[in-house]
Short mmCIF file of C-alpha atoms in Angstrom, two decimals:
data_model
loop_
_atom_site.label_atom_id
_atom_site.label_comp_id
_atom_site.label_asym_id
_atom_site.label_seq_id
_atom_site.Cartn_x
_atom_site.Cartn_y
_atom_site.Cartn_z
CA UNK A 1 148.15 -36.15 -82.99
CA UNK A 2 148.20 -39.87 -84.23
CA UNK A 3 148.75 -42.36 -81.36
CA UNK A 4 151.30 -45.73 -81.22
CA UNK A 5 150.88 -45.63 -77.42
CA UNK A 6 150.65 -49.61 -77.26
CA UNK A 7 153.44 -50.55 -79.30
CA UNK A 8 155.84 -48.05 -77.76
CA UNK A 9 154.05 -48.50 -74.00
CA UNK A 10 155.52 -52.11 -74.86
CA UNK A 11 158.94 -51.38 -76.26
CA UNK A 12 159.49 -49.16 -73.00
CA UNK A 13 158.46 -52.17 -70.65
CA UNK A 14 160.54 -54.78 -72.57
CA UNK A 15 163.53 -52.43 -72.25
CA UNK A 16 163.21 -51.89 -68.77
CA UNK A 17 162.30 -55.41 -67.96
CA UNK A 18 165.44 -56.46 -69.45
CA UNK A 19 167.91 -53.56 -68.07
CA UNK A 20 166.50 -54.75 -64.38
CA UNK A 21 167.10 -58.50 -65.50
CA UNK A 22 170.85 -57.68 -66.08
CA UNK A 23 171.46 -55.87 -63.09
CA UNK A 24 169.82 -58.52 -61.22
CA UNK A 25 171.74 -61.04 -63.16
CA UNK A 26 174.67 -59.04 -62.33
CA UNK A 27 173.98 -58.78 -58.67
CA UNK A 28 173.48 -62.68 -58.29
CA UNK A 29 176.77 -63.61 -60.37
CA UNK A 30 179.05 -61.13 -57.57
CA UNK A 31 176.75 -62.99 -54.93
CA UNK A 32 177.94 -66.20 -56.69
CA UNK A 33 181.79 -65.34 -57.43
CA UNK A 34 182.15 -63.64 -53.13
CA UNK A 35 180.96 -67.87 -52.40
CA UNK A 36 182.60 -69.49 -54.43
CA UNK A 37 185.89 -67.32 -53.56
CA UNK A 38 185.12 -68.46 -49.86
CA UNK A 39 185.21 -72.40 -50.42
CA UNK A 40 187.95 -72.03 -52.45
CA UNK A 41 189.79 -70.24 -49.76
CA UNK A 42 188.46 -72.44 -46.78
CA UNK A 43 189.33 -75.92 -49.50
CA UNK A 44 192.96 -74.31 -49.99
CA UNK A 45 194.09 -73.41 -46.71
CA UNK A 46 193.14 -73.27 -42.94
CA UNK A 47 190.46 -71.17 -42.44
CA UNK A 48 189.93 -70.10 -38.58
CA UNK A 49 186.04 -69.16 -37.22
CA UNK A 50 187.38 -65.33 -37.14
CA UNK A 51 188.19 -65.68 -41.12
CA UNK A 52 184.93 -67.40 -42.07
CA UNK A 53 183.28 -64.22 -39.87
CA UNK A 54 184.96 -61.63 -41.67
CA UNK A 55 184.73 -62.95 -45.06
CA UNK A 56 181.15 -63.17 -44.37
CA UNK A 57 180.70 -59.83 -43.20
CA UNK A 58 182.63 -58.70 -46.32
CA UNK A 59 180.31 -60.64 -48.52
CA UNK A 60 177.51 -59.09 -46.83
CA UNK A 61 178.49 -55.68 -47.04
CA UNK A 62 179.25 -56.04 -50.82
CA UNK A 63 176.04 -57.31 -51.45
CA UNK A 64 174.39 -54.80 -49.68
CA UNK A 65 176.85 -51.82 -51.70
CA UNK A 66 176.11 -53.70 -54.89
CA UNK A 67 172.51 -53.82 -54.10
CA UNK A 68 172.60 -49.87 -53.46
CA UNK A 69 174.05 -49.72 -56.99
CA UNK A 70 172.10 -51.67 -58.95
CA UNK A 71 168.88 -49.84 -57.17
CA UNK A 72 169.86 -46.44 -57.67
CA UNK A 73 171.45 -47.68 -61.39
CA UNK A 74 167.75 -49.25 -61.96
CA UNK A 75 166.09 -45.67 -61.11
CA UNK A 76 168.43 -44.01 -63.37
CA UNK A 77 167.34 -46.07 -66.40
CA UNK A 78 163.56 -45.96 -65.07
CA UNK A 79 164.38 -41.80 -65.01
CA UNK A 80 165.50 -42.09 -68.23
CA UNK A 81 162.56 -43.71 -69.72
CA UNK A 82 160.31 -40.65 -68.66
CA UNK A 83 162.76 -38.18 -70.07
CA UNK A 84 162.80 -40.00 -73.51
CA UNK A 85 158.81 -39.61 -73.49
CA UNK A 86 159.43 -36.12 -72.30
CA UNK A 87 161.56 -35.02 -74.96
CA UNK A 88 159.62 -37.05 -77.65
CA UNK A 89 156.58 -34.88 -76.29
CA UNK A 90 158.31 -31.51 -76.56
CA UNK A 91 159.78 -32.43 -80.22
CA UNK A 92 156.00 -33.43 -81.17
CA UNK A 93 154.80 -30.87 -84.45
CA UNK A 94 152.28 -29.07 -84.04
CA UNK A 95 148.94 -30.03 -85.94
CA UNK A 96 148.68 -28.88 -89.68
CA UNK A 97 145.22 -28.15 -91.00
CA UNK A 98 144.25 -28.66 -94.43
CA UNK A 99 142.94 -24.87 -94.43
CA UNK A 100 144.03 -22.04 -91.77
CA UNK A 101 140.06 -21.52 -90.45
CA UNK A 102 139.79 -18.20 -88.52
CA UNK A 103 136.92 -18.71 -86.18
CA UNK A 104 134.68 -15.92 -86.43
CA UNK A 105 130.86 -15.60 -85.70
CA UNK A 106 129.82 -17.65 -88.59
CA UNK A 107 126.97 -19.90 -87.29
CA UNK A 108 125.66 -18.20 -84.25
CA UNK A 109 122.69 -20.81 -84.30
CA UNK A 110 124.84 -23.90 -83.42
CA UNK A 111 128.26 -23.19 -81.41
CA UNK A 112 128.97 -26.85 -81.92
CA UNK A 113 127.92 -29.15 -85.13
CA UNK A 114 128.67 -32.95 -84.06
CA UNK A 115 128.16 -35.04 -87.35
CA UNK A 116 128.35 -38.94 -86.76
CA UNK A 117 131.65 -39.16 -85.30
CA UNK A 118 133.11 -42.06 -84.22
CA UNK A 119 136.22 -42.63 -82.18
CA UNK A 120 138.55 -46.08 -81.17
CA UNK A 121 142.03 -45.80 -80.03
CA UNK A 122 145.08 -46.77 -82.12
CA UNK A 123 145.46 -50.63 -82.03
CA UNK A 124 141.83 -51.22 -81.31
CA UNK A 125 139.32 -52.55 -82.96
CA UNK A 126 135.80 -51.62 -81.50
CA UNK A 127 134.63 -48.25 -81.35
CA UNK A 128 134.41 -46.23 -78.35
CA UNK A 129 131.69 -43.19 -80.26
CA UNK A 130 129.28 -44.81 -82.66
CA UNK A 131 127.70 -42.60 -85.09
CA UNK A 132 127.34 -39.74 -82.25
CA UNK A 133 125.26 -36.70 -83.71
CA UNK A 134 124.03 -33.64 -81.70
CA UNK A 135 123.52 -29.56 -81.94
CA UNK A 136 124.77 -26.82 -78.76
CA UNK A 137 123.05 -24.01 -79.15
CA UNK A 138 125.22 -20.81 -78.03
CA UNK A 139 124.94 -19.87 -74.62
CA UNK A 140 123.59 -23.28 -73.55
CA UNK A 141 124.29 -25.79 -70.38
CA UNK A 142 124.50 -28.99 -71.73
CA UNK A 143 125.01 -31.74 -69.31
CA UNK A 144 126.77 -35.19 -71.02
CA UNK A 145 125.92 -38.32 -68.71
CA UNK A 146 126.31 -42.26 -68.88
CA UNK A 147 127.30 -45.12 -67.10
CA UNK A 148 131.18 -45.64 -66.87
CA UNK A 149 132.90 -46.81 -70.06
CA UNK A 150 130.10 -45.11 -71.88
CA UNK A 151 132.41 -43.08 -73.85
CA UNK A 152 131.69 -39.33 -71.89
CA UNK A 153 135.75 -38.52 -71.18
CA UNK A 154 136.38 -39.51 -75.00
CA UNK A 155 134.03 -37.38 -76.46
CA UNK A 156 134.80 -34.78 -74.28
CA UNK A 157 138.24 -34.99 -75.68
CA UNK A 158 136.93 -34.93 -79.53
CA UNK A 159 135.37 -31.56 -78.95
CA UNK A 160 138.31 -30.33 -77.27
CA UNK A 161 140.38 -31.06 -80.30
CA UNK A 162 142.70 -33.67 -78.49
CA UNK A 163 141.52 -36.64 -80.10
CA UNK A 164 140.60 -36.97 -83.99
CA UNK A 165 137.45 -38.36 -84.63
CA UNK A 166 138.07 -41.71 -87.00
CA UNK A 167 134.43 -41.23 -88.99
CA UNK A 168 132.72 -38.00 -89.14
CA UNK A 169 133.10 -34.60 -88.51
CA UNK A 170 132.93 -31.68 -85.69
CA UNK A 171 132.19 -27.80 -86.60
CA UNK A 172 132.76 -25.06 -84.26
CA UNK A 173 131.19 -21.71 -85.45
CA UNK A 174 130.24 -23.57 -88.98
CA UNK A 175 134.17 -24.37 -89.19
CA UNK A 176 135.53 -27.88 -89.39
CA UNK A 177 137.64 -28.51 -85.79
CA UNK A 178 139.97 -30.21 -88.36
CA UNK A 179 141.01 -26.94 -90.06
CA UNK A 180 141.43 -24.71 -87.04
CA UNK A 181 144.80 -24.15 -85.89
CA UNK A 182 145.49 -25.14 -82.58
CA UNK A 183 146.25 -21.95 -81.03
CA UNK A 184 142.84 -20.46 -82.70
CA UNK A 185 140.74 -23.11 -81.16
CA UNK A 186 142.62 -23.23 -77.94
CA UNK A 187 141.40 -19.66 -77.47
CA UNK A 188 137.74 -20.35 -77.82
CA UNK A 189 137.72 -23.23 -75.09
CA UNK A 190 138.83 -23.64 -71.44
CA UNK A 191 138.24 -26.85 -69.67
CA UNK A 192 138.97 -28.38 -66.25
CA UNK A 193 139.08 -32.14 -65.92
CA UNK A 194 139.01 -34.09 -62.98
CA UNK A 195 142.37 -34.97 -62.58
CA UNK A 196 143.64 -31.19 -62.12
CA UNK A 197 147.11 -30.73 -61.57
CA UNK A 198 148.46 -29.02 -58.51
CA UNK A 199 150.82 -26.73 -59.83
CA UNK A 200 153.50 -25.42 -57.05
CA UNK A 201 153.59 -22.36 -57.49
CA UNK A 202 152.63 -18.78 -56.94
CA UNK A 203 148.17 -18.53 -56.87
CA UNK A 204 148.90 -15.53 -59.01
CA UNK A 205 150.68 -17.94 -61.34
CA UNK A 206 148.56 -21.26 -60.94
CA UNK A 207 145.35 -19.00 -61.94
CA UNK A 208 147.14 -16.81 -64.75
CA UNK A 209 149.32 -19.67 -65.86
CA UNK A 210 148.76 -19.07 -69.47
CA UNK A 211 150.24 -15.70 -69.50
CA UNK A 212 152.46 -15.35 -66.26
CA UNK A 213 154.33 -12.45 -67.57
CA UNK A 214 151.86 -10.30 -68.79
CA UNK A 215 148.93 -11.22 -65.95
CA UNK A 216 145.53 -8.94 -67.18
CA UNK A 217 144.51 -8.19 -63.37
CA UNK A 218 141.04 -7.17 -63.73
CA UNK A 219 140.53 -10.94 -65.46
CA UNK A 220 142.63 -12.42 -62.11
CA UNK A 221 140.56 -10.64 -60.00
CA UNK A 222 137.24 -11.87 -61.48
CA UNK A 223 138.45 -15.21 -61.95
CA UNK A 224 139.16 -15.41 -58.17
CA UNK A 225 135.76 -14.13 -57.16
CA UNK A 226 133.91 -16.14 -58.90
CA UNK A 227 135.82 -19.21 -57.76
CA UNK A 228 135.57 -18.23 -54.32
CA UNK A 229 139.41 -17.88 -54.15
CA UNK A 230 139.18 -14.63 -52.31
CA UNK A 231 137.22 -16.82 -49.40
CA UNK A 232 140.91 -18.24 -48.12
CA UNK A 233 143.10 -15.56 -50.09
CA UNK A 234 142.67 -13.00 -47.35
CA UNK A 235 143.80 -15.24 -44.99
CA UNK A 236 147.16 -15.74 -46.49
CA UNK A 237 150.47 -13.00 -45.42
CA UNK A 238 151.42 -12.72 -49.03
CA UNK A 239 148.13 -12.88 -51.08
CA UNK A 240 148.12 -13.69 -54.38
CA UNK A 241 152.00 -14.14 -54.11
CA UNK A 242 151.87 -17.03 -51.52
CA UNK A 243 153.96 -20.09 -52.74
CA UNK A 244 151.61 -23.31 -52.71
CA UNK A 245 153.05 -27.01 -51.89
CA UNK A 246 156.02 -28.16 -50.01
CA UNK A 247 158.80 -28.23 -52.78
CA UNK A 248 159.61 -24.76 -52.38
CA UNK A 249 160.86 -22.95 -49.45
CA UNK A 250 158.14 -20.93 -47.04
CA UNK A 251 155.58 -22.62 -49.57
CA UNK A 252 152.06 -23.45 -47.87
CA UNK A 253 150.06 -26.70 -48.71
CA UNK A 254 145.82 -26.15 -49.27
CA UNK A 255 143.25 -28.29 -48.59
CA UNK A 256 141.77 -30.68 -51.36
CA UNK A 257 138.99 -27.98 -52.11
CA UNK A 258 141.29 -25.15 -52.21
CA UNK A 259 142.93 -26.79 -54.69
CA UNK A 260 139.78 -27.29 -57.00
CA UNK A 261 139.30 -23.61 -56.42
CA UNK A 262 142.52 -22.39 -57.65
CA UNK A 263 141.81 -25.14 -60.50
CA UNK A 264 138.20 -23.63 -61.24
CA UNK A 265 140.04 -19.89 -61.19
CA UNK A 266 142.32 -21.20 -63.96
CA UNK A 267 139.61 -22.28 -66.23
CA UNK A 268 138.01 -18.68 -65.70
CA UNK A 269 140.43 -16.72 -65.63
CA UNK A 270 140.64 -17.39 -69.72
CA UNK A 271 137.64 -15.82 -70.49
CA UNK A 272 136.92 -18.75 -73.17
CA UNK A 273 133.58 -18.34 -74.98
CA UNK A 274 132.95 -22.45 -74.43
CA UNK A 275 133.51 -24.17 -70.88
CA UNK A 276 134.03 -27.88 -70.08
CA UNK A 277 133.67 -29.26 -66.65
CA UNK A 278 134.92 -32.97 -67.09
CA UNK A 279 133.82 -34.71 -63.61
CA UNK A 280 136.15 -32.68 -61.59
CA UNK A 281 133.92 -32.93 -58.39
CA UNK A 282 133.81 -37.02 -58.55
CA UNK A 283 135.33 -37.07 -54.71
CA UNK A 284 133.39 -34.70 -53.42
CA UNK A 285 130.32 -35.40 -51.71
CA UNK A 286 126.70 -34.94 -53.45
CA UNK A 287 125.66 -31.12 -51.69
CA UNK A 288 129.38 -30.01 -52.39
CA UNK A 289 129.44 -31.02 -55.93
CA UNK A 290 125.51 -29.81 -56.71
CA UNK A 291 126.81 -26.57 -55.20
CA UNK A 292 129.77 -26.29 -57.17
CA UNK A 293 127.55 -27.31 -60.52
CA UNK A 294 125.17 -24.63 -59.43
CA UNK A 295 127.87 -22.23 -58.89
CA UNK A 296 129.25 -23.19 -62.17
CA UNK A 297 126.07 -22.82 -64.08
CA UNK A 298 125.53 -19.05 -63.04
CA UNK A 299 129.37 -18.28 -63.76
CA UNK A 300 129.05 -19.76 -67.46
CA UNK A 301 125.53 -17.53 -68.57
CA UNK A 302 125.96 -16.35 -71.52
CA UNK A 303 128.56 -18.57 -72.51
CA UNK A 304 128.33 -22.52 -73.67
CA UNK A 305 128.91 -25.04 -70.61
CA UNK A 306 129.27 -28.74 -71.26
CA UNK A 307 129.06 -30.75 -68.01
CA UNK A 308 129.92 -34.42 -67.33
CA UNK A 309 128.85 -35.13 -64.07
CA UNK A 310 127.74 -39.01 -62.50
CA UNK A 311 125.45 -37.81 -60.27
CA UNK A 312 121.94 -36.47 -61.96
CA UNK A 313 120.94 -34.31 -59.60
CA UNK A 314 123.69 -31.98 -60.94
CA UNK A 315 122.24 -31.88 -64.40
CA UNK A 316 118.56 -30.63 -63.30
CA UNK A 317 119.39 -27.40 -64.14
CA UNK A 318 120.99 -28.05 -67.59
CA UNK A 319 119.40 -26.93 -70.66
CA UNK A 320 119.72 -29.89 -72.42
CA UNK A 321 121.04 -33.37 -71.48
CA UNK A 322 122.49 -35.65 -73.93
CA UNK A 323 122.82 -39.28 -72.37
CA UNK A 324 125.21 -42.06 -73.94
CA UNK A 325 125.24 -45.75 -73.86
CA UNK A 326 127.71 -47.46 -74.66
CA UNK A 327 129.46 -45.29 -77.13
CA UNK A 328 126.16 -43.93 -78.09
CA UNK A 329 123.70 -40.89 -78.22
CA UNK A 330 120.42 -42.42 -76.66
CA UNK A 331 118.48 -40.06 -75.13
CA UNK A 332 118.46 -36.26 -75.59
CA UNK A 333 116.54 -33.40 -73.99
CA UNK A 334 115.89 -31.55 -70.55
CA UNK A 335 115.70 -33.26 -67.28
CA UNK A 336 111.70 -33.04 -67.65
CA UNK A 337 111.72 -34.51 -70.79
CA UNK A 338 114.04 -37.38 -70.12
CA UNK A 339 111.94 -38.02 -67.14
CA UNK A 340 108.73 -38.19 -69.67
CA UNK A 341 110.69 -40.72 -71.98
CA UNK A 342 110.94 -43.13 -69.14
CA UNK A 343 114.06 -44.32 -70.28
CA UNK A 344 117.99 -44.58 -69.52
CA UNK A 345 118.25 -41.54 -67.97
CA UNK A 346 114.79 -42.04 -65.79
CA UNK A 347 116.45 -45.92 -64.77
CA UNK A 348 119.57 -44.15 -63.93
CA UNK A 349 117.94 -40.81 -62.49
CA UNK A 350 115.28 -43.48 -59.72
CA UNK A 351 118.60 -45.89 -58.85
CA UNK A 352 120.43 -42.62 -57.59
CA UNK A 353 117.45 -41.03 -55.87
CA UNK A 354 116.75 -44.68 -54.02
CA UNK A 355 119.99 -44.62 -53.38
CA UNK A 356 119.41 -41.41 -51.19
CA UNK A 357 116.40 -41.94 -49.97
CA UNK A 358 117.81 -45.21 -48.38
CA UNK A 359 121.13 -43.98 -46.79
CA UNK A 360 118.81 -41.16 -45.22
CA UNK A 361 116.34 -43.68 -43.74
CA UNK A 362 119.26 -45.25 -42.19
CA UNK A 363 121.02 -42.21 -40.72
CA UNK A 364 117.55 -41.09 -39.62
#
């Protein structure tokens, strides 16, 4: 999918900008007009204190009804603005590939081929990827870690398939990701991200949401057990059925972490041969999040994990670590290795572990 997201981000603004200028405009000309109508009657003829009172009530309640309007008018057009992008979403193709690839088990050696990609958004000109090369093996845990801006979230999205790499290429099972159809490649992957949504519905439906009508159960009822669903599922009336949020009626609200849960149950519950964790455990707090990792890790063996994480201590039991800077590949090997090197990833790796070591001398 090509991106004009400035340009049209623009075009949206400026249209607003000026539909809230006239209604403003509008709103101060009616203020104007209700004074001027005043004078003119308090010039023309004899206007008692009672008169000047009610025409002033008048012209306040106007204003305040016109001001009602011109709100709920400006919320409208605002409304309408998200519906256009909506609707412009929905009518969006779907991608063509040069060739229809069938992913089969072609290249068993390297689940993923990364071949100098590089990456900038539309309207840009510096690259966020620079010449980024690396191998996964099947069946590995590869941990991808930087400092922020470092390009981590973009390349995540590059393996995914959501963003087209500018310069270079990525194969999947010896298969260029540019000439697998979406749906095929979509299949092979799962991936949750660290802004997860909170879907309000059913659990059975938030877990099995990509096939709600024809749920598989014995794939629900693994992907709840080994995202620890079943730990607060028991204590619900209606089980899997249980309504989550507030929109809908008898619905019940969870807890931050439940919500991750029924998130993580999501991802599993696809059975995808590759797994991408994309920072979703950036507000929890370091044991929580090493625990989830961990968790994570034993869940994905067998299958290919990719991990962003900021905090290190999560990658220690990767099998490989691939660090960026700055848009690109700098360091790559095992948490030993990278210790050896005595490079980024040892700089960053000693600045977190001081970090530690000197909030616990001062709780201590």
């Amino acid at each position: 999918m090509t991106w004009k997201a400035s340009d049209e981000q623009y075009e949206l603004e400026k249209y607003r900008m000026k539909k809230e200028f006239n209604i403003v405009s509008l709103h101060q000309v009616v203020n104007a007009l209700f004074i001027l109508g005043i004078i003119l009657i308090g010039r023309n003829n004899n206007i008692t204190i009672g008169d000047f009172v009610a025409y002033s009530q008048l012209l306040s309640m106007s204003t305040a009804t016109i001001k009602m309007l011109s709100g709920g008018i400006g919320t409208l057009i605002n409304q309408g603005l998200y519906i256009v992008d909506m609707n412009k979403f929905i009518t969006i193709p779907e991608k063509t590939t040069k060739k229809m690839a069938v992913l089969e088990h072609v290249d068993r050696t390297h689940i993923f081929s990364v071949e100098n990609i590089s990456f900038k958004y539309p309207n840009s000109d510096s690259f966020i990827l620079k010449n980024i090369s690396f191998a996964i093996s099947q069946g590995e845990t590869v941990a991808i870690v930087g400092e922020n801006g470092s390009g981590k979230s973009t390349l995540i999205k590059c393996l995914l398939g959501l963003y087209s790499a500018k310069e270079g290429r990525i194969l999947i099972d010896g298969e260029d990701i540019e000439d697998i159809p979406q749906k095929e490649l979509y299949r092979k992957m799962t991936a949750l991200f660290q802004d997860f949504v909170n879907y309000e519905l059913t659990i059975e439906e938030n877990i099995a949401l990509s096939e709600t009508e024809d749920i598989n159960q014995i794939q629900f009822n693994k992907a709840i057990n080994e995202a620890e669903v079943i730990q607060f599922l028991d204590m619900l009336s209606e089980k899997e059925k249980t309504t989550l949020g507030y929109t809908l009626d008898n619905g019940r609200e969870l807890s931050g972490g439940q919500w991750q849960r029924i998130a993580l149950g999501r991802a599993l519950y696809k059975e995808a041969e590759i797994i991408f964790l994309d920072e979703p455990t950036a507000s929890l707090d370091p044991i929580s999040e090493v625990k989830l990792i961990n968790r994570f890790i034993d869940i994905c063996k067998g299958k290919t994990a990719i991990i962003i994480s900021h905090r290190l201590a999560s990658c220690l039991s990767a099998d490989k670590i691939i660090v960026l800077h700055e848009g690109r590949v700098i360091e790559v090997g095992n948490h030993e290795e990278l210790l050896l090197l005595r490079g980024q990833y040892y700089q960053m790796f000693q600045s977190q572990a001081n970090s530690y070591q000197y909030q616990v001398g001062c709780s201590s």
